[in-house]
Coordinates of C-alpha atoms in Angstrom, one line a residue:
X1029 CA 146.8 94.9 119.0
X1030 CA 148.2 92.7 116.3
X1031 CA 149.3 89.8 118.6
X1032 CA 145.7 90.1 120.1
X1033 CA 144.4 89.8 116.4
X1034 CA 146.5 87.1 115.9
X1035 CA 145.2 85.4 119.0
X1036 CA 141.6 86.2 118.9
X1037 CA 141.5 84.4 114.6
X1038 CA 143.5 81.4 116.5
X1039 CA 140.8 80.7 119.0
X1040 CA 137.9 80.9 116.1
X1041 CA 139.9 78.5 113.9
X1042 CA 140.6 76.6 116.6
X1043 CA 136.5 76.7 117.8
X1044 CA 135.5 75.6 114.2
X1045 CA 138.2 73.4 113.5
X1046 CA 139.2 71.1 116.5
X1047 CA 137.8 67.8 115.7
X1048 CA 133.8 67.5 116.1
X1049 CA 133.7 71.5 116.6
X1050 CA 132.4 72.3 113.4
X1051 CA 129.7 69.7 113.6
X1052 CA 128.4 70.7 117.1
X1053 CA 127.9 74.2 115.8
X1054 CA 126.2 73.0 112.5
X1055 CA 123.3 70.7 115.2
X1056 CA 123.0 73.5 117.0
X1057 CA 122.1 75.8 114.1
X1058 CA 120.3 73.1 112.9
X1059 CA 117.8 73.4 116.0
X1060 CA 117.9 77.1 116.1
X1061 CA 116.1 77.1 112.5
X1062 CA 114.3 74.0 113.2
X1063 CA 112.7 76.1 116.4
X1064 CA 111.8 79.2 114.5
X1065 CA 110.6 77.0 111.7
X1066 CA 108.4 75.4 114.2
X1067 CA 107.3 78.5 116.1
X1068 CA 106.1 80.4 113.0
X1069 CA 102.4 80.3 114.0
X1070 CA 101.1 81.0 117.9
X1071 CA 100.3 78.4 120.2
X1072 CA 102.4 75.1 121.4
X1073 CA 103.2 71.6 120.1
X1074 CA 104.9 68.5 121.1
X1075 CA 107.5 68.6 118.5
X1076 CA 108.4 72.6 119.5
X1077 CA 108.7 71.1 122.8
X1078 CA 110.9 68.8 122.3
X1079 CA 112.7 71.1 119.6
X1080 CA 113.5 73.9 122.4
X1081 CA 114.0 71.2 125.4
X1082 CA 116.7 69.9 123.1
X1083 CA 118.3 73.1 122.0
X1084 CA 119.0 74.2 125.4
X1085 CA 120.5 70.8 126.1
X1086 CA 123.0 71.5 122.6
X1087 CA 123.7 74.4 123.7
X1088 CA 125.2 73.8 127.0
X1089 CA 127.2 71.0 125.0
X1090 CA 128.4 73.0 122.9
X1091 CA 129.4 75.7 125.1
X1092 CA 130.8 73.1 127.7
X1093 CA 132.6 71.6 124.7
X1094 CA 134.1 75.2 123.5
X1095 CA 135.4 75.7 127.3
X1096 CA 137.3 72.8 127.8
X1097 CA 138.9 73.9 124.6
X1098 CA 140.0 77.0 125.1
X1099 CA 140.9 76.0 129.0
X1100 CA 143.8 74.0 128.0
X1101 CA 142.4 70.6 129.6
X1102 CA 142.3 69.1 126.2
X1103 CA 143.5 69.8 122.9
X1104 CA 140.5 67.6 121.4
X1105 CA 137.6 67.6 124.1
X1106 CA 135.0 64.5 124.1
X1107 CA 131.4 64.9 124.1
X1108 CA 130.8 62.4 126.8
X1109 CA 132.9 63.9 129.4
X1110 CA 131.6 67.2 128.5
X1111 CA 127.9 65.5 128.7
X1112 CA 128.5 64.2 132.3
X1113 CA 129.9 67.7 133.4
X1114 CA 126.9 69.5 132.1
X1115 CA 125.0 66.6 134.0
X1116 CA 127.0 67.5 136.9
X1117 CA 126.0 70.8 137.0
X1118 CA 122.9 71.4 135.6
X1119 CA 121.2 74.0 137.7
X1120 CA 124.5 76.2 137.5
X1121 CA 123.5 75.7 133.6
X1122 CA 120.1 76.1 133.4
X1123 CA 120.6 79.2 135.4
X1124 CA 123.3 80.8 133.0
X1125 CA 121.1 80.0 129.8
X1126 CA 118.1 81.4 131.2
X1127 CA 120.2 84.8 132.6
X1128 CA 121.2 84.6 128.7
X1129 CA 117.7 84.1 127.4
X1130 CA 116.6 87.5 129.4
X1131 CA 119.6 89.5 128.3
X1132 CA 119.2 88.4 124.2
X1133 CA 115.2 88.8 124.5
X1134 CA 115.0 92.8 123.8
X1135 CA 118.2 92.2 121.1
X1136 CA 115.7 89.8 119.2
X1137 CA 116.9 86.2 120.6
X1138 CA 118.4 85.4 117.4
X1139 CA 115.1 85.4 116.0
X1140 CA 112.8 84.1 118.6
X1141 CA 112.2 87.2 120.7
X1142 CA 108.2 87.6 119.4
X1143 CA 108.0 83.6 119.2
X1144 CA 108.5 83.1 122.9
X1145 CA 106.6 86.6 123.8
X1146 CA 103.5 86.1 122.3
X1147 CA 103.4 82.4 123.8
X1148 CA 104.0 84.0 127.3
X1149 CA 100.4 83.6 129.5
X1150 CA 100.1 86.1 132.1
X1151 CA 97.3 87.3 134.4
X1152 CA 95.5 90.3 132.9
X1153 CA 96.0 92.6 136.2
X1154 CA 99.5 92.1 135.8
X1155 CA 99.3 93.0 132.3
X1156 CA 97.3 96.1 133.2
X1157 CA 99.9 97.1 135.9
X1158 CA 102.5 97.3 133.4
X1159 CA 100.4 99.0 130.8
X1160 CA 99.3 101.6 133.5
X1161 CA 102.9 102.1 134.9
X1162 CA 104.9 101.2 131.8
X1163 CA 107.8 104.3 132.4
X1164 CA 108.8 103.1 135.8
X1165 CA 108.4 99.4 134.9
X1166 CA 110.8 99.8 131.9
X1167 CA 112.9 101.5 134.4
X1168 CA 113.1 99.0 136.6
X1169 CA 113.6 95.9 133.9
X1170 CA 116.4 98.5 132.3
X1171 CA 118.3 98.1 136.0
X1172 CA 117.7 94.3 136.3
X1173 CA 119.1 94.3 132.5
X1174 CA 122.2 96.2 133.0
X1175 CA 123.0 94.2 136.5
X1176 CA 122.4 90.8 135.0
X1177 CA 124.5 91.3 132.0
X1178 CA 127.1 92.7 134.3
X1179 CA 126.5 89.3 136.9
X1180 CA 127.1 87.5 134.0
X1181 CA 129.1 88.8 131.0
X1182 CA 131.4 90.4 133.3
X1183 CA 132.0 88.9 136.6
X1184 CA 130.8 85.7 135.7
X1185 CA 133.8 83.6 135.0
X1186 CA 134.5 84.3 138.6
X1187 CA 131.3 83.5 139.7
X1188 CA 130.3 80.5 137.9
X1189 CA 133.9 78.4 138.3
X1190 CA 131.9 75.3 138.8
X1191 CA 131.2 75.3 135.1
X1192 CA 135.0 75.6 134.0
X1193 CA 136.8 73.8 137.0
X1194 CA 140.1 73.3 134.7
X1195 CA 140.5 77.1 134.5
X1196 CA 143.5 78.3 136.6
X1197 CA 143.1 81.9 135.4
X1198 CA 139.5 83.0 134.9
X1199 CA 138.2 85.9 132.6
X1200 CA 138.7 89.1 133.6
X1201 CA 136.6 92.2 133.7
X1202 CA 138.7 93.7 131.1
X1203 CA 139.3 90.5 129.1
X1204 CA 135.0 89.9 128.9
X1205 CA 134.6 93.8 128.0
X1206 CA 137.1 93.2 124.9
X1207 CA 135.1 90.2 124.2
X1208 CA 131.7 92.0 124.4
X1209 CA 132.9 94.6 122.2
X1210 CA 134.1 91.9 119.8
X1211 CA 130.7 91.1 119.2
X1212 CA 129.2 94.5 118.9
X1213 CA 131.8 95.1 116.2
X1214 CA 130.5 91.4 114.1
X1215 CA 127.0 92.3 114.5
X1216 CA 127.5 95.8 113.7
X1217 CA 129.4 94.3 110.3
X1218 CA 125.9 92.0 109.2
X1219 CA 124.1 95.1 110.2
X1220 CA 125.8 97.3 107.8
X1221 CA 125.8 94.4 105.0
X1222 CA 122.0 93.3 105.2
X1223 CA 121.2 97.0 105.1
X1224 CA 123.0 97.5 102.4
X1225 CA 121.0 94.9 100.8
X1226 CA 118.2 96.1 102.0
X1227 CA 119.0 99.3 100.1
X1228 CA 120.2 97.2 96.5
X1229 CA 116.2 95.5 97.3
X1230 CA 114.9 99.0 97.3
X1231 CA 116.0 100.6 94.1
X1232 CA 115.3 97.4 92.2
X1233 CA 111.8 96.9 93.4
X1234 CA 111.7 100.5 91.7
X1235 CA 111.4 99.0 88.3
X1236 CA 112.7 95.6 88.1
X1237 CA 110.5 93.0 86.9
X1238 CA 108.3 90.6 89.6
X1239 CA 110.7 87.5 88.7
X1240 CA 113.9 89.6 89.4
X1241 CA 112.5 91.1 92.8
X1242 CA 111.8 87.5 94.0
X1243 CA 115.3 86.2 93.1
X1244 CA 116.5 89.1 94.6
X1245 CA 115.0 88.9 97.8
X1246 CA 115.5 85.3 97.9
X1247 CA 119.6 85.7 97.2
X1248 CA 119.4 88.5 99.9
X1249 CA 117.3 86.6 102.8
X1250 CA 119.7 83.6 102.6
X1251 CA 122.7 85.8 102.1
X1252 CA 121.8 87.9 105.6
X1253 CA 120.6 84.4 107.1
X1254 CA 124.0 82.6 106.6
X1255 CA 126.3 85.5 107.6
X1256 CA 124.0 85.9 110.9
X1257 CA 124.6 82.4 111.5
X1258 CA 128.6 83.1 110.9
X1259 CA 128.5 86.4 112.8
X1260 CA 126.7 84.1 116.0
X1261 CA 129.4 81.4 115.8
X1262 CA 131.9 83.5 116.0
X1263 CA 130.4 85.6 118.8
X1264 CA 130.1 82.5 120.8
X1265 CA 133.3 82.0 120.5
X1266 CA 134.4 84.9 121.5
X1267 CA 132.9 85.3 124.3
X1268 CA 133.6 81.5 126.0
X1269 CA 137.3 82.8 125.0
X1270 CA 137.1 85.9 126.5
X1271 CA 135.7 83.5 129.7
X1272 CA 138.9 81.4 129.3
X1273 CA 141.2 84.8 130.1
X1274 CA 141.7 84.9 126.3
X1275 CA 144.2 82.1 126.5
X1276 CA 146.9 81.3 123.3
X1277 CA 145.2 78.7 121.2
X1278 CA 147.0 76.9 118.1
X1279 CA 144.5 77.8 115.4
X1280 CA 145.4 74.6 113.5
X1281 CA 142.8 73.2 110.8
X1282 CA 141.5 69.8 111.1
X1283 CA 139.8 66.9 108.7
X1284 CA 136.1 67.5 109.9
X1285 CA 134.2 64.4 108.3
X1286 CA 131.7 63.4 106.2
X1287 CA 129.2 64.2 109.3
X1288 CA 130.2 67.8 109.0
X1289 CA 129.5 68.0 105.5
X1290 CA 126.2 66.1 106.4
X1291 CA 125.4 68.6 108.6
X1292 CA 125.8 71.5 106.4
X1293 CA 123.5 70.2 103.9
X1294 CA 120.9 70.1 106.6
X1295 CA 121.7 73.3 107.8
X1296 CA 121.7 74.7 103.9
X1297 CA 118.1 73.0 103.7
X1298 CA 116.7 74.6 106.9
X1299 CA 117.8 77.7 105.5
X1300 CA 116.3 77.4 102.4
X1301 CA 113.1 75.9 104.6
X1302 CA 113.4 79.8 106.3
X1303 CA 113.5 81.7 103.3
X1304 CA 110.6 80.0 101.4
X1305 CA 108.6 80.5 105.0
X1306 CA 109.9 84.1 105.3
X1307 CA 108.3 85.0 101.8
X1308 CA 105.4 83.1 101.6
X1309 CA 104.0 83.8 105.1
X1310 CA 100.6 85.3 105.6
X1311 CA 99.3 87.4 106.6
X1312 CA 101.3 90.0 104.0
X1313 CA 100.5 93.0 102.7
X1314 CA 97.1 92.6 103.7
X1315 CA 94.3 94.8 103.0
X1316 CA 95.0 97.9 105.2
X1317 CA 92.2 99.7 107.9
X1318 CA 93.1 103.8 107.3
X1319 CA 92.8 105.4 110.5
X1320 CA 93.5 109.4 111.4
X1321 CA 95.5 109.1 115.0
X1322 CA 93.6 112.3 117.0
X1323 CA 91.5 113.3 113.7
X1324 CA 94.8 115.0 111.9
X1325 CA 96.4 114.3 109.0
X1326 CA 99.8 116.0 108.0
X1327 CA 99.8 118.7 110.3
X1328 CA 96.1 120.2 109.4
X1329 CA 94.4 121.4 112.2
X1330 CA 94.4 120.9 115.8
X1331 CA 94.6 117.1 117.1
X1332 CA 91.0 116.5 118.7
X1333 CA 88.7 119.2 117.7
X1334 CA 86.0 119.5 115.5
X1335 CA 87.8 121.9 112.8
X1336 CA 90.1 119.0 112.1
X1337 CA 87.1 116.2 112.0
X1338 CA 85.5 118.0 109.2
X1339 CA 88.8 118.6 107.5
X1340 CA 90.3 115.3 107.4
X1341 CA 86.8 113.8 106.8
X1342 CA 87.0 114.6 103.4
X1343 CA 90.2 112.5 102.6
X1344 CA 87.4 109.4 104.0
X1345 CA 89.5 107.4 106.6
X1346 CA 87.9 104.5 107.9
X1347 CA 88.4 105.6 111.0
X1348 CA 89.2 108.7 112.7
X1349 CA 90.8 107.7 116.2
X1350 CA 90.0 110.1 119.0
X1351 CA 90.6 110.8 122.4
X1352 CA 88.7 111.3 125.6
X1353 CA 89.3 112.5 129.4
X1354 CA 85.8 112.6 132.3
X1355 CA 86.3 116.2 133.4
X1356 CA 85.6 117.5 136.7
X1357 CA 82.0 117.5 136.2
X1358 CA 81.7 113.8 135.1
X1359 CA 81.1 114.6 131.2
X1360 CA 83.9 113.9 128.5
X1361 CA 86.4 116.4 126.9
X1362 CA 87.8 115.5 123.4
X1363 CA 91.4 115.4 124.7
X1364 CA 94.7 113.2 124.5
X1365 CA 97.3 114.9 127.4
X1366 CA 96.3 114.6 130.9
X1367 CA 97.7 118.1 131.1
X1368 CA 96.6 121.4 129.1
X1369 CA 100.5 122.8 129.3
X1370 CA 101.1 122.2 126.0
X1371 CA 97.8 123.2 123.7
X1372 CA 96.3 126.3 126.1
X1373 CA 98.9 127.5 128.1
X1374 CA 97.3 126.0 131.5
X1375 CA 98.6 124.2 134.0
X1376 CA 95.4 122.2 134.6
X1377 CA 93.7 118.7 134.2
X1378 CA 90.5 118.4 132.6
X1379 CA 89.7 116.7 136.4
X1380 CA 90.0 120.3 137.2
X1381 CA 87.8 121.8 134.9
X1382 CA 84.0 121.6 134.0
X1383 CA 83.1 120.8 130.6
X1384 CA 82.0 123.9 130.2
X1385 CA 85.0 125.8 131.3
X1386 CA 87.2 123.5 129.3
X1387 CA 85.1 124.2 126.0
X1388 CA 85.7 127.6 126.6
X1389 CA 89.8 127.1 126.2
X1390 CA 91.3 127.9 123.0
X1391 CA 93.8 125.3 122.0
X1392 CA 97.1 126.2 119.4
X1393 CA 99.0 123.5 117.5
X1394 CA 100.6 123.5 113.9
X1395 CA 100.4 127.3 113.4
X1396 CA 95.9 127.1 113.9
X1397 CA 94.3 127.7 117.2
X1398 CA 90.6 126.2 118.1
X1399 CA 88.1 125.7 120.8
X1400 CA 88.2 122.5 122.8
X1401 CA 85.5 120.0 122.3
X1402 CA 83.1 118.8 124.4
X1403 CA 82.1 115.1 123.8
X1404 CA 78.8 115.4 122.6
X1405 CA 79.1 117.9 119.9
X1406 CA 82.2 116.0 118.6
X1407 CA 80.2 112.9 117.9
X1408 CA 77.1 114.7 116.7
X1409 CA 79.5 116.0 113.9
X1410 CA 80.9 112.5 113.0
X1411 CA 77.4 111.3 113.0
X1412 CA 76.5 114.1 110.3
X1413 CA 79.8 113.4 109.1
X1414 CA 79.1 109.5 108.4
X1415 CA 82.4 109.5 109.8
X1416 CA 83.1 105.8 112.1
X1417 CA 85.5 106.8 115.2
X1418 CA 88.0 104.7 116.9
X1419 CA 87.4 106.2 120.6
X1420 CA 90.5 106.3 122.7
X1421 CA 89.4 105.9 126.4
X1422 CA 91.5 107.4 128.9
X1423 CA 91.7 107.0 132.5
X1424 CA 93.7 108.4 135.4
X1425 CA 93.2 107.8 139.3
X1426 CA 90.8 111.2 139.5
X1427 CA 88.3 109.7 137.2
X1428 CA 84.9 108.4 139.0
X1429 CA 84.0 105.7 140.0
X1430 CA 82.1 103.7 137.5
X1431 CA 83.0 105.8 134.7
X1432 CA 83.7 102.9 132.3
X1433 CA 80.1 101.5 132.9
X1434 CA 78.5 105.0 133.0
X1435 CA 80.0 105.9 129.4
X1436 CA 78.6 102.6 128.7
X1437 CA 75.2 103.4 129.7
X1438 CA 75.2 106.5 128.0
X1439 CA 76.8 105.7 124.7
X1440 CA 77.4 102.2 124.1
X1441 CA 74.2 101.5 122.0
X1442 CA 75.0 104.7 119.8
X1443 CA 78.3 103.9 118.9
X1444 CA 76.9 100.5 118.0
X1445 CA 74.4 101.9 115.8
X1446 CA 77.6 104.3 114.3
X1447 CA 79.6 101.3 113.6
X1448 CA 82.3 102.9 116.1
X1449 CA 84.7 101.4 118.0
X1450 CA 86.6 102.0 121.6
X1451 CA 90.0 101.0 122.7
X1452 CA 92.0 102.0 125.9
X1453 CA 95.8 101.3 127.6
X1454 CA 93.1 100.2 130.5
X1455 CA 92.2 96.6 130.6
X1456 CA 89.6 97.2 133.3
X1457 CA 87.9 99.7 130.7
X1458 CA 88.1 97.2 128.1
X1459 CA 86.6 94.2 130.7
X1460 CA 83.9 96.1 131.5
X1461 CA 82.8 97.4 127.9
X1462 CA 83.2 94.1 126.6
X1463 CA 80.4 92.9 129.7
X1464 CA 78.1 96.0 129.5
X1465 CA 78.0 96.3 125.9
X1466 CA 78.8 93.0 123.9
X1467 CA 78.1 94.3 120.6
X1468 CA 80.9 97.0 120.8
X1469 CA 83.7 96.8 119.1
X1470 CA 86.2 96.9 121.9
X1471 CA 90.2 96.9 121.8
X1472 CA 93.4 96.7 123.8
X1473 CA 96.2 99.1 123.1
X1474 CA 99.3 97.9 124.0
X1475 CA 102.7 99.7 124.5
X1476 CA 104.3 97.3 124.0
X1477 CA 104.2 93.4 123.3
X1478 CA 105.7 91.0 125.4
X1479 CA 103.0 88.6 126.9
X1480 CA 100.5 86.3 124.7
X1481 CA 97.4 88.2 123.5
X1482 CA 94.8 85.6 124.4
X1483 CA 95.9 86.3 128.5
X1484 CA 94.1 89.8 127.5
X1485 CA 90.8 89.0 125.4
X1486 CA 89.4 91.9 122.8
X1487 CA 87.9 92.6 119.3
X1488 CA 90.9 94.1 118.3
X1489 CA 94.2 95.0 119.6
X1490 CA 96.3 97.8 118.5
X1491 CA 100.2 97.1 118.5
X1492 CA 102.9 99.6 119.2
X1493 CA 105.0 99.8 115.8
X1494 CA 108.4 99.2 117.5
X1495 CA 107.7 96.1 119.0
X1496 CA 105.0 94.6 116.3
X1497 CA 106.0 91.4 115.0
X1498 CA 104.0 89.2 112.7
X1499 CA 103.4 86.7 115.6
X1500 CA 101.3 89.1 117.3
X1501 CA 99.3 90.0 114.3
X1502 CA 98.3 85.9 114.0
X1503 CA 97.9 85.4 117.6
X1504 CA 95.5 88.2 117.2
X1505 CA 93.4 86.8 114.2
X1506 CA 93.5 83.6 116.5
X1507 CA 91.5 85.4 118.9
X1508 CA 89.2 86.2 116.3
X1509 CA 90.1 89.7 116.8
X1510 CA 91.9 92.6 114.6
X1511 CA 95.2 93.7 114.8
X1512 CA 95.7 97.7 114.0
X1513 CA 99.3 99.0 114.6
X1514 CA 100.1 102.4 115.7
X1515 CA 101.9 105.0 115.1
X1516 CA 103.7 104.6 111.8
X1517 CA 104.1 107.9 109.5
X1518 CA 107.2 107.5 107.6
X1519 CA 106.7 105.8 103.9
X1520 CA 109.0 103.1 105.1
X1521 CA 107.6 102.0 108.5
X1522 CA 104.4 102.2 107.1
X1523 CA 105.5 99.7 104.1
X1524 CA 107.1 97.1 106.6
X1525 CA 103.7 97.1 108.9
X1526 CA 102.4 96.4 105.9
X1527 CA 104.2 93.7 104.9
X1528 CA 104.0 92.2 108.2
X1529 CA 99.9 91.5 107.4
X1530 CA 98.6 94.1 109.6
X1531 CA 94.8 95.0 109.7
X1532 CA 95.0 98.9 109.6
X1533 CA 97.5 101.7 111.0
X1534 CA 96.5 104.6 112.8
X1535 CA 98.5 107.4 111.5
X1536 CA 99.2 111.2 111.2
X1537 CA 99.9 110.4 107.6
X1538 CA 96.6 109.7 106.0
X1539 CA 97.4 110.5 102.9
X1540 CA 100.2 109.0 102.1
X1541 CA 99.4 105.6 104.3
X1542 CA 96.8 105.5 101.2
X1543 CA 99.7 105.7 98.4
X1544 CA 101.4 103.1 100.2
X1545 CA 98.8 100.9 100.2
X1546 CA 97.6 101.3 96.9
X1547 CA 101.2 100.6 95.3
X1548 CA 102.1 97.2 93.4
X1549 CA 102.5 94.5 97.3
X1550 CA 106.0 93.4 94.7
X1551 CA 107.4 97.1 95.0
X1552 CA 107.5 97.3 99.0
X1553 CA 109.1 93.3 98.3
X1554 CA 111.8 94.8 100.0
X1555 CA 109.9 95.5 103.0
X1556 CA 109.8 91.6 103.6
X1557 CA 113.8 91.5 103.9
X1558 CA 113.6 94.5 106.5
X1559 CA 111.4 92.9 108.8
X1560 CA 113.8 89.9 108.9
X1561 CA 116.3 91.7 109.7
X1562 CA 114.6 93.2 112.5
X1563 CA 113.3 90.1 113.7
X1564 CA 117.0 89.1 114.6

């Protein structure tokens, strides 16, 4: 293990030291940053372009560079050979950087995982599919994943020889799973450190004053950006290495340059360009939408029923969100599981029940039991409540046909005239409010993000919390349209949403969603620094 040790710190000082090394990496973190930088707001420009077209050409370089390093063809590799043998084999390259691009988009993408997403067009029936059949979808990309990684990370030094002709002696299986677990032990180290500064940002914004929090954050946003960068290098590094077969490598130091030094100015300039961006950014800590997710908050009452309408109408969200199955009669049951299992005790739909029948069942959740609620008498309360709802849509191959238009018919005017709202995981629902009734306020719920909003149009679109980045929240206010995030109820996921400018949460934590909101934006500062770290 030692001798390994001794190996693996030889290979990185010989990866950053070798002549013209240390400078390649600096360009190419120079057009990492430059590409975020330029990618902060949706929508495309020449210059991003150009900047992306150009890091992909750096990074095959590089990479090329790093290999003929390590594979003993060189001790001090040029960059025009290694520019005519990534000419020579540029689909073999293009094809490993995009296989790399898919396997670091879930992991972030070093920061442009939501940047590329939200630029991503695709047709809204495909968008629907996935929404409609997420769990097998995510199934399926889970087995793609875990076979291209495996293509690649693992058998790929075998497969992709072309790229590293001088290698006698290829990685091995063993050799890239050392190498792979290399870099889950460096990323695990930047994880630990930035959340410990995370945590130093969190009892300071306690009580410290607004001028300390700022320099605080500020010393903590370059200090995680830097050793991300380092961590990166290094993992590169490893990994080409590991490609290599892990060969001995002289780790011997060598004058860099005043280029070098050049290029870490720029690259300690585009970093302070990053940080200034990161904490000045809007939209942040934006005025926040309250909303009741199924008409609860904190456990009181029974999610969808009338008992907990009138109770949690007192605390005065701006929206209690609701929702609502077609029963086997063609009316609407105030209901969120397709199944009754789990509140009656029945194994039925509502597609198997009357409305009448179903109002009838007495439903048990948090210790309280209640009846069921038909639609009707469920909105006649909010109406003599004053109470605006955010009506939840449902839809499952039983329903009718036409039973987006026919709830249109019968209640799009009203909830016009209510100031409600309607959202559904259905696009086609969505489509054909948005035609019947044009004055509704009509939303798309997505499960998660990963295409570009405008290729779904709606009034509002509500973002799952996992995936919501702040690049989704301005593509949305591009469209003209709202961007609620659901379902955050912890005091810190509800701070970060909220640093990340989003319009409202829909939450089973009403009440304290409202403290959060109402505290000093310079006390959740550390927020701001938690999102970064995510966005990595």
């Amino acid at each position: 293990m030692r001798e390994f040790g001794q190996r693996l710190v030889g290979s990185w000082r010989q990866g950053l030291g070798a002549p013209g090394m240390l400078l390649g990496w600096e360009i190419l973190t120079v057009m990492f940053a430059s590409v975020r930088w330029l990618s902060q707001r949706p929508g495309w420009s020449v210059a991003l372009v150009v900047g992306i077209v150009g890091l992909l050409i750096m990074a095959a370089g590089q990479l090329m560079q790093v290999a003929r390093l390590y594979g003993g063809q060189t001790d001090y590799p040029d960059w025009p050979t290694s520019w005519r043998l990534v000419w020579q084999h540029l689909g073999l390259w293009l094809a490993v950087e995009v296989i790399v691009i898919i396997l670091a988009l879930p992991l972030g993408l070093w920061g442009l995982s939501s940047r590329l997403l939200v630029r991503l067009p695709m047709a809204a029936n495909w968008v629907n599919f996935v929404s409609l059949h997420r769990r097998p979808v995510v199934v399926l990309a889970g087995v793609i994943y875990v076979l291209l990684a495996a293509f690649l990370l693992l058998w790929g030094p075998r497969h992709f020889r072309r790229l590293t002709p001088q290698l006698k002696q290829p990685g091995s299986v063993r050799q890239m799973l050392g190498g792979l677990a290399i870099c889950a032990l460096l990323t695990t180290c930047w994880w630990g450190i930035s959340e410990g500064l995370v945590w130093v940002n969190v009892q300071y914004d306690r009580q410290g004053s607004r001028m300390g929090i700022q320099w605080l954050l500020t010393a903590s946003l370059t200090l995680v950006l830097v050793l991300f960068a380092v961590v990166s290098v290094l993992g590169a590094l490893t990994l080409v290495w590991s490609w290599c077969g892990q060969p001995s490598v002289m780790g011997v130091a060598h004058h860099q340059g005043h280029w070098s030094v050049v290029g870490g100015v720029l690259c300690l300039l585009l970093v302070g360009g990053i940080v200034q961006q990161t904490q000045t950014q809007q939209p942040q800590f934006a005025k926040t939408v309250l909303i009741s997710h199924r008409g609860v908050d904190h456990a009181r009452g029974v999610q969808n029923t009338i008992a907990a309408l009138r109770q949690v109408n007192r605390e005065q969200p701006d929206y209690v969100e609701m929702d609502l199955h077609e029963t086997k009669d063609h009316q609407w049951v105030v209901l969120h599981d397709e199944n009754l299992r789990v509140l009656a005790g029945r194994n039925v739909t509502p597609h198997n029940l009357t409305l009448a029948q179903l109002e009838r069942l007495v439903v048990h959740e948090n210790g309280q039991s209640t009846h069921l609620a038909g639609w009707s008498a469920y909105l006649r309360t909010a109406e003599r409540l004053k109470q605006p709802l955010m009506v939840e849509l449902k839809t499952t191959p039983q329903d009718s046909a036409g039973m987006a238009r026919r709830f249109a018919r019968q209640y799009g005017q009203r909830l016009v005239r209510d100031h409600d709202v309607v959202h559904s995981l259905d696009y086609r629902v969505v489509s054909q409010l948005r035609q019947s009734v044009p004055r509704l306020k009509t939303g798309y719920i997505l499960p998660f993000n990963w295409v570009a909003p405008q290729s779904v149009p709606a009034d509002f679109y509500s973002f799952q919390q996992i995936s919501a980045s702040q690049q989704f929240i301005l593509a949305a206010h591009q469209m003209g349209g709202r961007a609620y995030i659901w379902t955050p109820d912890a005091r810190d996921k509800m701070t970060r949403m909220w640093a990340l400018g989003a319009d409202g949460q829909i939450t089973n934590e009403l009440r304290r969603l409202r403290s959060v909101t109402q505290q000093d934006r310079h006390r959740g500062a550390w927020a701001v620094l938690q999102n970064f770290i995510y966005s990595y």
